[in-house]
Coordinates of N, CA and C in Angstrom, one line a residue:
Y1 N 16.8 -21.4 20.8 CA 17.7 -20.6 19.2 C 17.7 -22.2 18.5
Y2 N 17.9 -23.5 19.6 CA 18.4 -24.3 18.8 C 17.9 -24.7 18.1
Y3 N 15.8 -24.7 18.2 CA 14.9 -24.9 17.6 C 14.1 -23.8 16.0
G4 N 15.1 -22.5 16.7 CA 14.9 -21.7 16.0 C 12.9 -21.8 16.3
A5 N 12.4 -21.3 16.8 CA 10.5 -21.4 17.6 C 9.7 -20.7 18.2
R6 N 8.9 -20.7 17.7 CA 8.3 -18.6 19.5 C 8.3 -17.3 18.7
G7 N 8.7 -17.5 17.5 CA 10.7 -16.5 17.0 C 10.6 -15.6 17.3
V8 N 11.9 -16.7 17.7 CA 12.8 -16.4 18.2 C 14.5 -17.3 16.4
E9 N 14.5 -16.5 16.3 CA 15.4 -17.1 15.0 C 16.5 -18.4 15.4
R10 N 16.8 -19.5 14.5 CA 17.8 -20.5 15.1 C 19.6 -19.5 14.8
D11 N 19.2 -20.4 15.8 CA 21.0 -20.1 15.9 C 21.5 -21.6 16.4
L12 N 22.5 -22.3 16.0 CA 23.2 -23.7 17.0 C 23.9 -22.8 16.6
T13 N 24.7 -21.7 16.9 CA 26.1 -21.3 17.7 C 25.3 -20.5 19.3
K14 N 24.8 -20.0 19.0 CA 24.1 -19.5 20.7 C 22.9 -20.7 21.1
A15 N 22.2 -21.3 20.3 CA 22.0 -23.1 21.4 C 22.4 -23.1 21.9
H16 N 24.3 -23.6 21.7 CA 25.0 -24.5 22.4 C 26.2 -23.2 23.7
Q17 N 26.0 -22.0 23.1 CA 26.5 -21.6 24.0 C 25.6 -21.7 25.2
L18 N 24.6 -21.0 25.2 CA 23.3 -21.1 26.2 C 24.0 -22.5 26.7
L19 N 23.5 -23.7 26.8 CA 23.3 -24.3 26.5 C 25.1 -24.9 28.2
A20 N 25.2 -24.8 27.5 CA 27.1 -25.1 28.5 C 27.7 -24.5 29.6
I21 N 26.2 -22.8 29.5 CA 25.9 -21.8 30.6 C 25.8 -22.6 31.7
A22 N 24.3 -22.7 31.0 CA 23.9 -23.8 32.0 C 23.5 -25.4 32.1
A23 N 24.6 -25.9 31.5 CA 25.3 -27.1 32.1 C 26.4 -27.0 33.1
A24 N 27.0 -26.2 32.8 CA 27.9 -26.1 33.9 C 27.1 -25.4 35.2
K25 N 26.7 -25.0 35.1 CA 25.2 -24.5 36.3 C 24.6 -25.3 37.4
G26 N 24.5 -27.0 36.2 CA 24.0 -27.9 36.9 C 22.5 -28.6 36.9
D27 N 22.1 -27.5 35.3 CA 20.8 -28.1 35.2 C 20.5 -29.6 34.0
L28 N 20.0 -30.5 34.6 CA 20.0 -31.0 33.7 C 20.0 -31.9 32.4
S29 N 18.7 -31.0 32.8 CA 17.6 -30.7 30.9 C 18.9 -30.0 30.1
S30 N 19.7 -28.7 31.0 CA 20.3 -29.2 29.7 C 21.7 -29.5 29.6
M31 N 22.3 -30.1 30.0 CA 23.9 -31.0 30.6 C 23.5 -32.4 29.5
T32 N 21.6 -33.4 29.4 CA 21.7 -33.8 28.3 C 21.0 -33.5 27.1
S33 N 20.8 -31.8 26.7 CA 20.7 -31.5 25.7 C 21.7 -31.2 25.0
L34 N 23.2 -30.9 25.4 CA 23.7 -30.1 25.2 C 24.6 -31.5 24.7
G35 N 24.7 -32.4 25.3 CA 25.4 -33.9 25.3 C 24.8 -34.7 23.7
H36 N 23.0 -34.5 23.7 CA 23.5 -35.3 22.0 C 23.5 -33.9 21.6
I37 N 24.2 -32.7 21.1 CA 24.5 -31.8 20.2 C 26.1 -32.1 20.3
L38 N 26.6 -31.8 21.5 CA 28.1 -32.4 22.0 C 28.5 -33.9 20.4
L39 N 27.4 -34.9 20.8 CA 27.9 -36.4 20.4 C 27.4 -36.1 18.6
K40 N 26.9 -35.5 18.6 CA 27.3 -36.0 16.3 C 27.2 -34.4 15.7
G41 N 27.5 -33.6 17.0 CA 27.4 -31.9 16.2 C 27.0 -31.7 15.8
V42 N 26.9 -30.1 15.2 CA 26.3 -29.6 14.2 C 26.3 -29.0 12.9
P43 N 26.6 -29.0 12.5 CA 27.5 -28.7 11.0 C 27.4 -27.0 10.6
G44 N 28.4 -27.2 10.6 CA 28.7 -25.5 10.6 C 28.4 -25.0 12.0
A45 N 28.7 -25.8 12.9 CA 28.0 -24.7 14.3 C 28.6 -25.5 15.6
V46 N 28.4 -27.0 15.9 CA 29.3 -26.8 16.6 C 30.1 -28.9 16.1
E47 N 31.4 -28.6 16.5 CA 32.1 -29.6 16.0 C 31.2 -31.2 17.7
P48 N 31.7 -32.7 16.5 CA 30.8 -33.4 17.6 C 32.3 -33.3 18.1
D49 N 32.0 -33.6 19.4 CA 32.6 -33.8 20.8 C 32.5 -34.9 21.3
P50 N 32.6 -36.2 21.1 CA 32.3 -37.0 22.1 C 32.7 -37.4 23.4
Y51 N 33.6 -37.3 23.8 CA 34.5 -37.2 24.6 C 34.0 -36.6 26.3
H52 N 33.4 -35.5 25.9 CA 32.3 -34.1 26.3 C 30.9 -34.4 26.8
A53 N 30.3 -35.0 25.8 CA 29.6 -35.5 26.0 C 28.9 -36.6 26.8
Y54 N 30.2 -37.9 26.4 CA 29.8 -38.4 27.3 C 30.4 -38.1 29.3
T55 N 30.2 -37.5 29.2 CA 30.5 -36.3 30.6 C 29.6 -36.0 31.1
N56 N 29.0 -35.6 29.8 CA 27.6 -34.7 30.3 C 26.6 -35.8 31.2
F57 N 26.0 -36.4 30.3 CA 25.5 -37.9 29.6 C 25.3 -38.3 31.3
T58 N 27.1 -39.2 31.5 CA 27.1 -39.4 33.3 C 26.5 -38.6 33.9
A59 N 26.8 -37.0 33.7 CA 26.9 -36.3 35.1 C 25.2 -36.3 35.7
A60 N 24.9 -36.2 34.9 CA 22.8 -36.4 34.7 C 23.0 -37.4 34.9
A61 N 23.3 -38.6 34.4 CA 21.8 -39.4 34.3 C 22.9 -39.7 36.2
A62 N 23.4 -39.8 36.5 CA 23.9 -40.0 37.3 C 22.9 -39.1 38.2
A63 N 22.9 -37.8 38.3 CA 21.8 -37.5 39.1 C 20.5 -37.2 39.1
G64 N 20.0 -38.9 37.5 CA 18.6 -39.6 37.3 C 17.8 -38.9 36.5
N65 N 18.2 -38.1 35.6 CA 17.3 -37.6 34.3 C 17.4 -38.8 33.6
A66 N 16.7 -39.4 33.6 CA 16.0 -40.6 32.3 C 16.8 -40.3 30.9
A67 N 16.3 -39.3 30.6 CA 17.2 -38.9 28.6 C 18.9 -39.3 28.9
A68 N 19.5 -38.7 29.9 CA 20.5 -39.0 30.5 C 21.0 -39.9 29.3
N69 N 20.4 -41.2 30.5 CA 21.0 -42.7 31.0 C 20.3 -42.9 29.4
N70 N 19.0 -42.6 28.4 CA 19.4 -43.5 27.2 C 20.6 -42.8 26.2
G71 N 21.2 -41.7 26.2 CA 22.2 -41.1 25.7 C 23.4 -41.6 25.9
L72 N 23.4 -42.1 27.1 CA 24.7 -43.1 27.8 C 24.4 -44.2 27.2
G73 N 23.4 -45.0 26.6 CA 22.5 -46.7 26.3 C 23.0 -46.3 25.1
Y74 N 22.5 -45.7 24.0 CA 23.2 -45.7 23.0 C 24.7 -45.1 23.2
M75 N 26.1 -44.2 23.6 CA 27.4 -44.7 23.3 C 27.7 -46.3 23.7
Y76 N 27.0 -46.8 25.0 CA 27.3 -47.9 24.8 C 27.5 -48.9 23.7
L77 N 26.4 -49.3 23.1 CA 25.6 -49.9 21.6 C 26.2 -49.8 20.9
I78 N 26.8 -48.3 20.3 CA 27.2 -47.6 19.0 C 28.7 -48.0 19.6
G79 N 29.4 -48.3 20.8 CA 30.8 -47.7 20.7 C 31.3 -46.4 20.9
Y80 N 31.2 -45.3 21.4 CA 32.6 -43.8 20.4 C 33.6 -44.2 20.9
P81 N 34.4 -43.7 20.7 CA 35.8 -43.5 21.2 C 35.6 -43.0 22.5
G82 N 36.8 -43.6 23.0 CA 36.5 -43.6 24.6 C 35.5 -44.2 25.4
V83 N 34.8 -44.4 24.6 CA 33.5 -45.7 25.5 C 33.4 -47.0 24.3
V84 N 33.5 -47.5 25.1 CA 34.3 -49.4 25.2 C 31.9 -49.4 24.2
A85 N 32.1 -50.0 23.0 CA 30.5 -51.1 22.8 C 31.0 -52.4 24.0
Q86 N 28.8 -52.7 24.4 CA 28.6 -53.4 24.9 C 27.5 -54.2 24.5
D87 N 27.6 -54.9 24.7 CA 27.1 -56.9 24.9 C 25.4 -55.8 25.4
L88 N 24.3 -55.4 25.1 CA 23.3 -54.6 26.0 C 22.6 -55.6 26.4
N89 N 22.7 -56.8 26.0 CA 21.7 -58.3 25.0 C 21.6 -58.9 26.9

């Protein structure tokens, strides 16, 4: 639903709902994708929620998901509310 590919109409609200269900069941890829959606939000569908983006990235990264580590790194670099920007040099 997120991309609207292969004949499926794009529905960002539905994509968010399904990713949240899969993430709650421990799917690392879904945790990471949900983190990306929550980080900046989706206009008209999902409000930004950096705290829950962080918790999803952290859980997936702890289990070894490289893309989640990338999301965490971005949050640390930029410094989102509740996440202190760090000099990564």
